[in-house]
Structures are given as C-alpha cells and as structure tokens.
mmCIF file of C-alpha atoms and ligand atoms in Angstrom:
data_model
loop_
_atom_site.group_PDB
_atom_site.id
_atom_site.type_symbol
_atom_site.label_atom_id
_atom_site.label_comp_id
_atom_site.label_asym_id
_atom_site.label_seq_id
_atom_site.Cartn_x
_atom_site.Cartn_y
_atom_site.Cartn_z
ATOM 1 C CA MET A 1 23.370 12.806 2.861
ATOM 2 C CA LEU A 2 21.155 12.504 -0.207
ATOM 3 C CA LEU A 3 18.715 15.305 0.649
ATOM 4 C CA ASP A 4 19.339 17.985 3.240
ATOM 5 C CA VAL A 5 16.658 20.578 3.976
ATOM 6 C CA ALA A 6 17.452 23.285 6.542
ATOM 7 C CA GLY A 7 15.479 26.275 7.816
ATOM 8 C CA LEU A 8 13.045 26.071 4.896
ATOM 9 C CA THR A 9 10.307 28.695 4.867
ATOM 10 C CA VAL A 10 7.918 28.815 1.890
ATOM 11 C CA THR A 11 5.364 31.579 1.400
ATOM 12 C CA ALA A 12 2.259 31.787 -0.780
ATOM 13 C CA ARG A 13 0.870 35.018 -2.166
ATOM 14 C CA VAL A 14 -2.575 35.627 -0.704
ATOM 15 C CA GLY A 15 -4.010 39.007 -1.740
ATOM 16 C CA ASP A 16 -1.077 41.349 -1.264
ATOM 17 C CA ALA A 17 0.569 39.381 1.560
ATOM 18 C CA ASP A 18 3.120 36.567 1.517
ATOM 19 C CA VAL A 19 1.766 33.975 3.954
ATOM 20 C CA PRO A 20 4.183 31.373 5.365
ATOM 21 C CA ILE A 21 2.869 27.948 4.313
ATOM 22 C CA VAL A 22 5.905 26.029 5.578
ATOM 23 C CA ARG A 23 7.964 27.494 8.434
ATOM 24 C CA ASP A 24 11.557 26.712 9.311
ATOM 25 C CA ALA A 25 11.461 23.063 8.210
ATOM 26 C CA GLY A 26 14.597 20.955 8.506
ATOM 27 C CA PHE A 27 15.212 17.261 7.811
ATOM 28 C CA THR A 28 17.506 14.894 5.947
ATOM 29 C CA VAL A 29 17.039 11.763 3.846
ATOM 30 C CA ALA A 30 19.863 9.237 3.645
ATOM 31 C CA PRO A 31 20.374 7.183 0.453
ATOM 32 C CA GLY A 32 17.948 4.278 0.163
ATOM 33 C CA ARG A 33 15.783 5.293 3.141
ATOM 34 C CA ILE A 34 12.054 6.026 3.244
ATOM 35 C CA LEU A 35 10.914 9.173 5.029
ATOM 36 C CA GLY A 36 7.213 9.648 5.753
ATOM 37 C CA ILE A 37 5.741 13.151 5.984
ATOM 38 C CA VAL A 38 2.418 13.007 7.774
ATOM 39 C CA GLY A 39 -0.179 15.536 8.892
ATOM 40 C CA GLU A 40 -3.717 16.724 8.293
ATOM 41 C CA SER A 41 -4.884 18.501 5.169
ATOM 42 C CA GLY A 42 -3.248 21.912 4.794
ATOM 43 C CA ALA A 43 -0.232 21.033 6.975
ATOM 44 C CA GLY A 44 2.199 21.887 4.163
ATOM 45 C CA LYS A 45 3.155 18.353 3.094
ATOM 46 C CA SER A 46 2.664 18.878 -0.649
ATOM 47 C CA THR A 47 4.466 22.201 -0.474
ATOM 48 C CA ILE A 48 7.581 20.422 0.816
ATOM 49 C CA ALA A 49 7.186 17.746 -1.891
ATOM 50 C CA ARG A 50 6.931 20.427 -4.571
ATOM 51 C CA VAL A 51 9.999 22.258 -3.287
ATOM 52 C CA VAL A 52 12.069 19.064 -3.539
ATOM 53 C CA ALA A 53 10.668 18.207 -6.978
ATOM 54 C CA GLY A 54 11.171 21.810 -8.147
ATOM 55 C CA LEU A 55 7.478 22.137 -8.962
ATOM 56 C CA LEU A 56 6.317 25.018 -6.754
ATOM 57 C CA PRO A 57 3.205 26.608 -8.272
ATOM 58 C CA PRO A 58 3.113 30.293 -9.223
ATOM 59 C CA GLY A 59 2.745 32.570 -6.207
ATOM 60 C CA PHE A 60 4.788 30.259 -3.960
ATOM 61 C CA ARG A 61 8.298 31.338 -2.997
ATOM 62 C CA ILE A 62 11.155 29.928 -0.964
ATOM 63 C CA ALA A 63 11.601 32.799 1.489
ATOM 64 C CA SER A 64 14.569 31.303 3.331
ATOM 65 C CA GLY A 65 16.493 28.121 4.003
ATOM 66 C CA SER A 66 18.429 25.630 1.932
ATOM 67 C CA VAL A 67 17.594 22.459 0.002
ATOM 68 C CA THR A 68 20.638 20.424 -0.974
ATOM 69 C CA PHE A 69 20.369 17.295 -3.108
ATOM 70 C CA GLU A 70 23.509 15.223 -3.748
ATOM 71 C CA GLY A 71 25.493 18.268 -2.649
ATOM 72 C CA GLU A 72 23.752 20.573 -5.153
ATOM 73 C CA ASP A 73 21.850 23.696 -4.056
ATOM 74 C CA LEU A 74 18.410 23.043 -5.629
ATOM 75 C CA PRO A 75 16.802 26.498 -5.353
ATOM 76 C CA ALA A 76 19.918 28.038 -6.932
ATOM 77 C CA ALA A 77 19.856 25.638 -9.903
ATOM 78 C CA SER A 78 18.712 26.992 -13.267
ATOM 79 C CA ALA A 79 15.305 25.972 -14.651
ATOM 80 C CA ALA A 80 17.099 23.829 -17.253
ATOM 81 C CA ARG A 81 19.116 22.048 -14.572
ATOM 82 C CA ARG A 82 15.978 21.458 -12.484
ATOM 83 C CA ARG A 83 14.241 19.879 -15.477
ATOM 84 C CA GLU A 84 17.277 17.703 -16.029
ATOM 85 C CA LEU A 85 17.306 16.541 -12.407
ATOM 86 C CA LEU A 86 13.582 15.855 -12.386
ATOM 87 C CA GLY A 87 13.189 12.557 -14.138
ATOM 88 C CA ARG A 88 16.837 11.492 -13.960
ATOM 89 C CA ARG A 89 17.887 11.870 -10.305
ATOM 90 C CA ILE A 90 14.582 12.848 -8.669
ATOM 91 C CA ALA A 91 11.204 11.449 -9.710
ATOM 92 C CA PHE A 92 7.788 12.670 -8.642
ATOM 93 C CA ILE A 93 4.747 10.432 -8.242
ATOM 94 C CA PRO A 94 1.679 12.620 -8.050
ATOM 95 C CA GLN A 95 -1.513 12.047 -6.120
ATOM 96 C CA ALA A 96 -4.007 11.876 -8.981
ATOM 97 C CA PRO A 97 -2.956 9.112 -11.407
ATOM 98 C CA LEU A 98 -5.737 9.663 -13.914
ATOM 99 C CA SER A 99 -5.176 13.374 -14.337
ATOM 100 C CA SER A 100 -1.378 12.999 -14.414
ATOM 101 C CA LEU A 101 -1.414 10.977 -17.630
ATOM 102 C CA ASN A 102 -2.782 12.482 -20.819
ATOM 103 C CA PRO A 103 -5.884 10.377 -21.528
ATOM 104 C CA VAL A 104 -5.640 10.711 -25.304
ATOM 105 C CA VAL A 105 -1.954 9.871 -25.744
ATOM 106 C CA SER A 106 -0.993 6.194 -25.635
ATOM 107 C CA VAL A 107 0.867 4.878 -22.580
ATOM 108 C CA GLY A 108 3.748 3.864 -24.869
ATOM 109 C CA ARG A 109 4.154 7.364 -26.267
ATOM 110 C CA GLN A 110 4.025 9.001 -22.843
ATOM 111 C CA PHE A 111 6.527 6.505 -21.487
ATOM 112 C CA ALA A 112 8.824 7.120 -24.463
ATOM 113 C CA GLU A 113 8.612 10.907 -23.996
ATOM 114 C CA HIS A 114 9.483 10.507 -20.326
ATOM 115 C CA LEU A 115 12.502 8.338 -21.204
ATOM 116 C CA ALA A 116 13.561 10.759 -23.945
ATOM 117 C CA HIS A 117 13.504 13.553 -21.363
ATOM 118 C CA ALA A 118 15.787 11.443 -19.176
ATOM 119 C CA ARG A 119 18.093 10.981 -22.213
ATOM 120 C CA VAL A 120 17.555 7.228 -22.533
ATOM 121 C CA PRO A 121 18.722 6.397 -26.105
ATOM 122 C CA ARG A 122 15.824 5.834 -28.518
ATOM 123 C CA ALA A 123 16.785 2.236 -29.274
ATOM 124 C CA GLU A 124 16.668 1.309 -25.581
ATOM 125 C CA ARG A 125 13.366 2.964 -24.649
ATOM 126 C CA ARG A 126 11.058 0.072 -25.506
ATOM 127 C CA GLY A 127 13.126 -2.396 -23.478
ATOM 128 C CA VAL A 128 13.487 -0.031 -20.498
ATOM 129 C CA ALA A 129 9.697 0.565 -20.476
ATOM 130 C CA ALA A 130 8.930 -3.165 -20.682
ATOM 131 C CA ARG A 131 11.327 -3.956 -17.816
ATOM 132 C CA ALA A 132 9.902 -1.154 -15.672
ATOM 133 C CA LEU A 133 6.322 -2.320 -16.296
ATOM 134 C CA ALA A 134 7.314 -5.864 -15.355
ATOM 135 C CA GLU A 135 8.850 -4.487 -12.117
ATOM 136 C CA VAL A 136 5.466 -3.032 -11.150
ATOM 137 C CA ARG A 137 3.845 -6.354 -12.065
ATOM 138 C CA LEU A 138 2.094 -5.175 -15.206
ATOM 139 C CA ASP A 139 2.401 -8.041 -17.635
ATOM 140 C CA ASP A 140 2.014 -7.984 -21.404
ATOM 141 C CA SER A 141 3.789 -4.667 -21.720
ATOM 142 C CA GLU A 142 3.366 -4.589 -25.528
ATOM 143 C CA ALA A 143 -0.420 -4.544 -25.226
ATOM 144 C CA LEU A 144 -0.303 -2.095 -22.338
ATOM 145 C CA LEU A 145 1.962 0.365 -24.147
ATOM 146 C CA ALA A 146 -0.513 0.453 -27.033
ATOM 147 C CA ARG A 147 -3.399 1.392 -24.746
ATOM 148 C CA TYR A 148 -4.654 4.807 -23.659
ATOM 149 C CA PRO A 149 -4.849 5.812 -19.976
ATOM 150 C CA PHE A 150 -8.647 6.065 -20.117
ATOM 151 C CA GLN A 151 -8.674 2.325 -20.897
ATOM 152 C CA LEU A 152 -6.851 1.538 -17.610
ATOM 153 C CA SER A 153 -8.062 1.392 -13.996
ATOM 154 C CA GLY A 154 -6.821 3.934 -11.431
ATOM 155 C CA GLY A 155 -4.562 1.273 -9.914
ATOM 156 C CA MET A 156 -3.021 0.435 -13.305
ATOM 157 C CA CYS A 157 -2.444 4.139 -14.064
ATOM 158 C CA GLN A 158 -0.719 4.527 -10.701
ATOM 159 C CA ARG A 159 1.489 1.491 -11.483
ATOM 160 C CA VAL A 160 2.392 3.043 -14.852
ATOM 161 C CA LEU A 161 3.408 6.280 -13.071
ATOM 162 C CA ILE A 162 5.461 4.299 -10.556
ATOM 163 C CA ALA A 163 7.095 2.372 -13.413
ATOM 164 C CA MET A 164 7.967 5.664 -15.121
ATOM 165 C CA ALA A 165 9.396 7.031 -11.864
ATOM 166 C CA PHE A 166 11.647 3.988 -11.271
ATOM 167 C CA ALA A 167 12.561 3.397 -14.955
ATOM 168 C CA THR A 168 15.241 6.061 -15.008
ATOM 169 C CA ASN A 169 16.772 4.727 -11.805
ATOM 170 C CA PRO A 170 16.560 7.979 -9.798
ATOM 171 C CA ALA A 171 18.222 8.356 -6.407
ATOM 172 C CA LEU A 172 15.065 9.840 -4.841
ATOM 173 C CA ILE A 173 11.359 9.439 -5.439
ATOM 174 C CA VAL A 174 8.934 11.964 -4.010
ATOM 175 C CA ALA A 175 5.494 10.371 -3.775
ATOM 176 C CA ASP A 176 2.648 12.751 -2.873
ATOM 177 C CA GLU A 177 -0.164 10.610 -1.447
ATOM 178 C CA PRO A 178 0.228 8.113 -4.294
ATOM 179 C CA THR A 179 -2.525 5.812 -3.080
ATOM 180 C CA THR A 180 -5.196 8.115 -1.697
ATOM 181 C CA ALA A 181 -7.408 7.921 -4.786
ATOM 182 C CA LEU A 182 -7.317 4.098 -4.820
ATOM 183 C CA ASP A 183 -9.412 1.532 -2.996
ATOM 184 C CA VAL A 184 -7.957 -0.073 0.129
ATOM 185 C CA THR A 185 -6.817 -3.346 -1.464
ATOM 186 C CA VAL A 186 -5.087 -1.604 -4.380
ATOM 187 C CA GLN A 187 -3.558 0.885 -1.909
ATOM 188 C CA ALA A 188 -1.989 -1.956 0.034
ATOM 189 C CA GLN A 189 -0.614 -3.550 -3.174
ATOM 190 C CA ILE A 190 0.913 -0.256 -4.350
ATOM 191 C CA LEU A 191 2.544 0.379 -0.980
ATOM 192 C CA GLU A 192 3.964 -3.130 -0.913
ATOM 193 C CA LEU A 193 5.292 -2.549 -4.402
ATOM 194 C CA LEU A 194 7.001 0.694 -3.365
ATOM 195 C CA GLY A 195 8.558 -1.119 -0.403
ATOM 196 C CA ASP A 196 9.832 -3.930 -2.664
ATOM 197 C CA LEU A 197 11.294 -1.506 -5.217
ATOM 198 C CA ASN A 198 12.983 0.444 -2.446
ATOM 199 C CA ARG A 199 14.578 -2.760 -1.146
ATOM 200 C CA ASP A 200 15.544 -4.100 -4.583
ATOM 201 C CA LEU A 201 16.812 -0.888 -6.180
ATOM 202 C CA GLY A 202 17.904 1.112 -3.135
ATOM 203 C CA THR A 203 15.916 4.163 -4.214
ATOM 204 C CA ALA A 204 15.182 6.626 -1.401
ATOM 205 C CA ILE A 205 11.547 7.706 -1.056
ATOM 206 C CA VAL A 206 9.846 10.721 0.501
ATOM 207 C CA MET A 207 6.339 9.475 1.136
ATOM 208 C CA ILE A 208 3.666 12.111 1.754
ATOM 209 C CA THR A 209 0.588 10.780 3.491
ATOM 210 C CA HIS A 210 -2.106 11.728 5.979
ATOM 211 C CA ASN A 211 -2.195 8.129 7.142
ATOM 212 C CA MET A 212 -0.119 6.837 10.074
ATOM 213 C CA GLY A 213 -0.868 3.284 8.896
ATOM 214 C CA VAL A 214 1.077 3.977 5.684
ATOM 215 C CA VAL A 215 3.962 5.322 7.757
ATOM 216 C CA ALA A 216 3.946 2.211 9.953
ATOM 217 C CA GLY A 217 3.973 -0.124 6.962
ATOM 218 C CA LEU A 218 6.567 1.573 4.796
ATOM 219 C CA CYS A 219 8.756 4.228 6.366
ATOM 220 C CA SER A 220 11.874 4.178 8.508
ATOM 221 C CA ARG A 221 11.648 7.822 9.637
ATOM 222 C CA VAL A 222 8.721 10.179 9.993
ATOM 223 C CA LEU A 223 8.127 13.936 10.078
ATOM 224 C CA VAL A 224 4.892 15.053 11.675
ATOM 225 C CA MET A 225 3.640 18.403 10.359
ATOM 226 C CA TYR A 226 1.038 20.689 11.875
ATOM 227 C CA ALA A 227 -0.039 24.047 10.392
ATOM 228 C CA GLY A 228 3.107 24.461 8.307
ATOM 229 C CA GLU A 229 5.566 23.363 10.970
ATOM 230 C CA ILE A 230 7.387 20.167 11.820
ATOM 231 C CA VAL A 231 6.239 19.326 15.330
ATOM 232 C CA GLU A 232 7.961 15.963 15.736
ATOM 233 C CA GLN A 233 10.448 13.802 13.855
ATOM 234 C CA GLY A 234 12.452 10.652 14.402
ATOM 235 C CA PRO A 235 12.607 6.900 13.694
ATOM 236 C CA VAL A 236 9.153 5.394 13.038
ATOM 237 C CA GLU A 237 9.320 2.607 15.628
ATOM 238 C CA GLN A 238 10.479 5.013 18.308
ATOM 239 C CA ILE A 239 7.767 7.556 17.545
ATOM 240 C CA PHE A 240 5.028 4.927 17.456
ATOM 241 C CA GLU A 241 6.314 3.507 20.708
ATOM 242 C CA ASN A 242 6.896 6.812 22.404
ATOM 243 C CA PRO A 243 5.379 9.869 20.686
ATOM 244 C CA GLN A 244 6.327 13.051 22.509
ATOM 245 C CA HIS A 245 4.153 15.663 20.793
ATOM 246 C CA PRO A 246 0.450 15.615 21.724
ATOM 247 C CA TYR A 247 -0.477 16.043 18.034
ATOM 248 C CA THR A 248 1.478 12.905 17.079
ATOM 249 C CA TRP A 249 -0.168 11.122 19.985
ATOM 250 C CA SER A 250 -3.596 12.282 18.706
ATOM 251 C CA LEU A 251 -2.795 11.127 15.148
ATOM 252 C CA LEU A 252 -1.860 7.692 16.456
ATOM 253 C CA ARG A 253 -5.034 7.561 18.521
ATOM 254 C CA SER A 254 -7.056 8.327 15.392
ATOM 255 C CA ILE A 255 -5.961 5.084 13.700
ATOM 256 C CA PRO A 256 -8.724 2.535 14.154
ATOM 257 C CA ARG A 257 -7.904 -1.041 15.113
ATOM 258 C CA VAL A 258 -7.267 -3.129 12.033
ATOM 259 C CA ASP A 259 -9.974 -5.614 12.980
ATOM 260 C CA ALA A 260 -12.433 -2.781 13.611
ATOM 261 C CA LEU A 261 -11.985 -1.235 10.179
ATOM 262 C CA ARG A 262 -15.223 -2.535 8.806
ATOM 263 C CA HIS A 263 -17.271 -1.269 11.712
ATOM 264 C CA GLU A 264 -15.636 1.930 12.748
ATOM 265 C CA ARG A 265 -14.990 5.148 10.886
ATOM 266 C CA LEU A 266 -11.594 6.777 11.293
ATOM 267 C CA ARG A 267 -11.781 8.859 14.434
ATOM 268 C CA SER A 268 -10.627 12.374 13.752
ATOM 269 C CA ILE A 269 -8.938 14.808 16.076
ATOM 270 C CA GLU A 270 -11.377 17.329 17.490
ATOM 271 C CA GLY A 271 -11.217 20.878 16.170
ATOM 272 C CA LEU A 272 -9.785 22.314 12.990
ATOM 273 C CA ALA A 273 -6.263 23.112 11.863
ATOM 274 C CA PRO A 274 -5.708 26.891 12.114
ATOM 275 C CA ASP A 275 -6.141 29.405 9.330
ATOM 276 C CA LEU A 276 -2.550 30.138 8.271
ATOM 277 C CA LEU A 277 -3.476 33.775 7.625
ATOM 278 C CA HIS A 278 -4.299 34.168 11.327
ATOM 279 C CA PRO A 279 -2.442 31.434 13.241
ATOM 280 C CA PRO A 280 -2.932 31.296 17.013
ATOM 281 C CA ALA A 281 -0.258 32.804 19.254
ATOM 282 C CA GLY A 282 2.048 30.514 21.200
ATOM 283 C CA CYS A 283 1.882 26.867 20.175
ATOM 284 C CA ARG A 284 -0.233 26.520 17.024
ATOM 285 C CA PHE A 285 -1.779 23.319 18.369
ATOM 286 C CA HIS A 286 -2.898 24.840 21.686
ATOM 287 C CA PRO A 287 -6.604 25.347 20.757
ATOM 288 C CA ARG A 288 -6.883 21.567 20.268
ATOM 289 C CA CYS A 289 -4.365 20.277 22.768
ATOM 290 C CA PRO A 290 -5.627 18.366 25.812
ATOM 291 C CA PHE A 291 -2.339 18.900 27.669
ATOM 292 C CA ARG A 292 -1.788 22.645 27.213
ATOM 293 C CA ILE A 293 -0.466 24.791 30.026
ATOM 294 C CA GLU A 294 -0.539 28.561 30.351
ATOM 295 C CA LYS A 295 2.753 29.068 28.572
ATOM 296 C CA CYS A 296 1.366 27.318 25.451
ATOM 297 C CA PHE A 297 -0.997 30.257 24.798
ATOM 298 C CA THR A 298 1.799 32.800 24.493
ATOM 299 C CA ASP A 299 5.195 31.168 23.848
ATOM 300 C CA GLU A 300 6.066 29.241 20.718
ATOM 301 C CA PRO A 301 7.870 25.946 21.444
ATOM 302 C CA ARG A 302 10.929 25.136 19.300
ATOM 303 C CA LEU A 303 11.892 21.687 18.046
ATOM 304 C CA GLN A 304 14.311 20.152 20.497
ATOM 305 C CA GLU A 305 15.759 16.751 21.228
ATOM 306 C CA VAL A 306 13.413 14.855 23.527
ATOM 307 C CA ALA A 307 15.122 11.458 23.175
ATOM 308 C CA PRO A 308 18.158 10.304 21.166
ATOM 309 C CA ASP A 309 17.399 11.060 17.470
ATOM 310 C CA GLN A 310 13.861 12.280 18.296
ATOM 311 C CA LEU A 311 12.804 15.932 18.133
ATOM 312 C CA ALA A 312 9.537 17.486 19.297
ATOM 313 C CA ALA A 313 8.253 21.045 19.647
ATOM 314 C CA CYS A 314 6.246 21.018 22.865
ATOM 315 C CA TRP A 315 6.510 22.661 26.281
ATOM 316 C CA VAL A 316 4.958 19.677 28.008
ATOM 317 C CA THR A 317 5.779 16.555 25.940
ATOM 318 C CA MET A 318 3.947 13.287 26.433
ATOM 319 C CA ALA A 319 6.544 12.002 28.904
ATOM 320 C CA ARG A 320 5.573 14.786 31.298
ATOM 321 C CA ALA A 321 1.864 14.524 30.440
ATOM 322 C CA ARG A 322 2.006 10.818 31.284
ATOM 323 C CA LYS A 323 3.765 11.456 34.532
ATOM 324 C CA GLU A 324 1.737 14.425 35.717
ATOM 325 C CA MET A 325 -1.616 14.057 34.019
ATOM 326 C CA GLY A 326 -2.076 10.312 33.750
ATOM 327 C CA ALA A 327 -2.272 10.416 29.943
ATOM 328 C CA ASP A 328 -1.497 6.703 29.764
ATOM 329 C CA ASP A 329 -4.826 5.990 31.404
ATOM 330 C CA LEU A 330 -6.594 7.485 28.414
ATOM 331 C CA ILE A 331 -5.352 5.070 25.761
ATOM 332 C CA ASP A 332 -2.438 2.805 24.989
ATOM 333 C CA ILE A 333 -1.197 3.643 21.501
ATOM 334 C CA ARG A 334 1.813 1.352 21.297
ATOM 335 C CA PRO A 335 1.963 -0.709 18.048
ATOM 336 C CA GLY A 336 0.022 -3.901 18.506
ATOM 337 C CA ALA A 337 -1.628 -2.686 21.704
ATOM 338 C CA GLY A 338 -5.315 -2.209 21.000
ATOM 339 C CA SER A 339 -5.478 1.009 19.017
ATOM 340 C CA GLY A 340 -1.995 0.694 17.537
ATOM 341 C CA VAL A 341 -1.112 -0.554 14.088
ATOM 342 C CA ARG A 342 1.335 -3.367 13.722
ATOM 343 C CA LYS A 343 4.117 -3.028 11.182
ATOM 344 C CA GLY A 344 3.072 -4.299 7.776
ATOM 345 C CA GLU A 345 -0.638 -3.857 8.445
ATOM 346 C CA LEU A 346 -2.113 -0.959 6.571
ATOM 347 C CA THR A 347 -5.297 0.827 7.416
ATOM 348 C CA ASP A 348 -7.318 3.281 5.392
HETATM 349 N N1 LIG B 1 -2.500 28.449 -4.417
HETATM 350 C C1 LIG B 1 -2.500 28.661 -3.100
HETATM 351 N N2 LIG B 1 -2.539 29.911 -2.595
HETATM 352 C C2 LIG B 1 -2.524 30.120 -1.272
HETATM 353 N N3 LIG B 1 -2.467 29.145 -0.360
HETATM 354 C C3 LIG B 1 -2.435 27.908 -0.796
HETATM 355 C C4 LIG B 1 -2.451 27.564 -2.182
HETATM 356 N N4 LIG B 1 -2.384 26.218 -2.311
HETATM 357 C C5 LIG B 1 -2.338 25.726 -1.053
HETATM 358 N N5 LIG B 1 -2.389 26.735 -0.158
HETATM 359 C C6 LIG B 1 -2.365 26.632 1.297
HETATM 360 O O1 LIG B 1 -1.108 26.118 1.653
HETATM 361 C C7 LIG B 1 -1.233 25.315 2.813
HETATM 362 C C8 LIG B 1 -0.451 24.064 2.648
HETATM 363 O O2 LIG B 1 -0.938 23.383 1.536
HETATM 364 P P1 LIG B 1 -0.365 21.942 1.123
HETATM 365 O O3 LIG B 1 -1.012 21.619 -0.174
HETATM 366 O O4 LIG B 1 1.119 21.952 1.172
HETATM 367 O O5 LIG B 1 -0.940 21.046 2.300
HETATM 368 P P2 LIG B 1 -1.004 19.455 2.416
HETATM 369 O O6 LIG B 1 -0.464 19.123 3.754
HETATM 370 O O7 LIG B 1 -0.387 18.824 1.237
HETATM 371 O O8 LIG B 1 -2.579 19.210 2.439
HETATM 372 P P3 LIG B 1 -3.436 17.999 1.754
HETATM 373 O O9 LIG B 1 -3.359 16.859 2.710
HETATM 374 O O10 LIG B 1 -4.809 18.610 1.686
HETATM 375 O O11 LIG B 1 -2.868 17.715 0.407
HETATM 376 C C9 LIG B 1 -2.724 25.111 3.034
HETATM 377 O O12 LIG B 1 -3.126 25.884 4.137
HETATM 378 C C10 LIG B 1 -3.369 25.617 1.786
HETATM 379 O O13 LIG B 1 -4.604 26.223 2.081
HETATM 380 S S1 LIG B 2 3.257 23.166 23.559
HETATM 381 FE FE1 LIG B 2 1.440 23.057 24.846
HETATM 382 S S2 LIG B 2 -0.300 23.297 23.462
HETATM 383 FE FE2 LIG B 2 1.495 22.795 22.219
HETATM 384 S S3 LIG B 2 1.423 20.616 21.963
HETATM 385 FE FE3 LIG B 2 2.712 21.008 23.754
HETATM 386 S S4 LIG B 2 1.314 20.940 25.513
HETATM 387 FE FE4 LIG B 2 0.047 21.102 23.689
HETATM 388 MG MG1 LIG B 3 -1.129 17.661 -0.308
#
C-alpha cells in the first residue's frame, strides 16, 4: 500500500483545551489510484491533507494513530526527512493558487527553487520545467518562465503549481480543493488534466473537495467526512449507486442536475455542521438526519462493513431506511437518474 492511515486523531489547541478535529480516521491509497475526500466546510478534510503532506499548522497535534507512506512512519520522521519527502515523493497542490506563488519572484525562479529542493541537477532544471509545463498544456515555456505570477490568470497559476507537483515525479499528490477558486470551465479543464496525468504517469492522488461532482468525474474511491469523522467510504461507483449513510445520501441529493445548472442553485443540506467544541451526543449527524431513531441520540455508531468493500457509520443505513421508511420515494440519486451526476460530467 502506498499510504496507510489508521486510527488517526488530530487535535487543535483552542483556549486551553485540545479539541479533536479529526477522530479515528483510517483509509488506504494504493499506488496510482485517486481517492476523493468529500464533506462540508469544517469536516476535517484539509487537516487530513496537511497530516499527509507534513504541513500541520502550529497548535495542531497528532494525538494518536499511524500514517505510513511507502512503509515509512511519517509522524516519526525528522523535520529534515519530511522536507525531503515533500516535493520528491509527496507533492501538495494547495487551494489558493495566487497566494501560493510569490507574486514578485518569476515563475522560472520559483520553479528552479522547487526543483533544487527536490535535488534535480542544475543543468537539468530548465528542461524538466519546460517538459512539465508542456504536460499541463502551457506552451511557450520560455516566455512563461520569465513572467511573474501576477501576470498570469488564476487558471494558469494553478497549472504552474500542478506542473511543479508532477515535475519531480512523486508517488502521491495531495490536492486540497485545487479548483475551488477557478471558474467552472477552467475547473473542468484542470480536473481533466489531473485525470490525464494520473493515467499517463501513474501518480496516486488524494483529492480534497466539497463537490460530489468532482468525485464522480475523477476518483475511484471516496471518503465521506462529517464533523471530523469518516462516516462512509468505498468505491465511487458503488457509493453513488448505493450510499448507505444518510449524510452521503444528502450530499448526493444536493448535486443539481447538470442541465439545470444554469437555473438552479446548489441545494444545501438543511442545518449546520456541529460545533466541534460541543459535538452532539450519539451520532454527530442526528440533529440533521431525516432517518434518525432513538438510539441515534445517545449511542455513537462505528464504521462497519455494510456491503463488500463499503463501510458506513450508521445505526439505520439507507438500505433499512429504504425498506422501512420508503426513502426511495423521496428521490432517486443513482448516477444518470434525474438528480445524479454521470461519470465525466462535472458540476459546480
Ligand atoms: N487554527 C485553528 N484552530 C482551531 N481550530 C481550527 C483551526 N483551523 C481549523 N480549525 C477547525 O478545524 C476543523 C477542521 O478544519 P479543516 O480545515 O480540516 O476543514 P475542511 O473540511 O478542510 O473545511 P473547508 O471545506 O472549509 O476547507 C474546523 O472545525 C475548523 O473550524
Ligand atoms: S446513526 Fe442515526 S442519526 Fe446517524 S446517520 Fe444513521 S440514522 Fe441518521
Ligand atoms: Mg479545507
């Protein structure tokens, strides 16, 4: 396994308390595969991305669990070793392309510094940068390398960051909402590009997103996070076809029809994600869950296998809700069926 995360709990210092931001998370990423991590704002997606990239901000701490990359215990690695891994074996594509590049240092110099960090010999750097820029379909690399980030569009900056990430041929790329700041057309181009590079180079990707459409278009597996916990995980097609956690079901319902995009705003799930300082007892989703039963108010469900290769943390599960509560009458969320999203079609 390329990446193996088990029992991961991350806390953040709030006042004089350590608040769990991610609780007991476990998942794996096989070489060359794309894992989507999806969930609303505050679910803990970026925290997981930062743990893997070794970029946890001050005040955050891995309280328990293990993170193993290519057999190496990441949290136990020295700061020097982490820096060495980041850039050479693991690359990070951040959310905000414009603020991730220094606006007053030329693209060429920033690219060269990145390659120097990854120990690419000086004489090869220009050629490696030009090839990587061509891979992300940025032509005329000489002219581009001489420019400054403030002279480029957001989409071009994001392509430069993707080129930098792939240039050193890492085994894993962690992309934290790499397209959120871009307009819909550029978003679709960037996602297609990531899919192509994954196919051509065999680089595994952890794709953080709040958008189930991105998951449908790009990923082979998906983790659904709610309030710091993984509530469902499994193969994308299976989860789109047969979600078992009511939160996953709600997320899929909130995707508008592709042909309705122009007319309809994204429907959101009613209610708010809980305050992690004072999470609700029992299942954390119970204040918003249409299928809750009495037990959900008091007892915390654990992730368990609900179908081959599919885990969900729910006392009821959609299979039972369908059978006993007629949930299927409410909406059909299968891909291609009305509210679903077909593979390859991306929605905002
Ligand atoms: N510096 C901080 N101190 C304390 N709590 C924080 C800090 N930064 C983030 N958090 C909290 O950690 C939780 C998880 O944050 P995280 O950034 O991982 O969520 P996310 O799923 O990436 O959300 P988004 O979609 O908004 O990026 C949130 O509840 C957030 O309020
Ligand atoms: S455990 Fe209960 S409240 Fe939580 S998602 Fe399942 S049915 Fe809803
Ligand atoms: Mg985030």
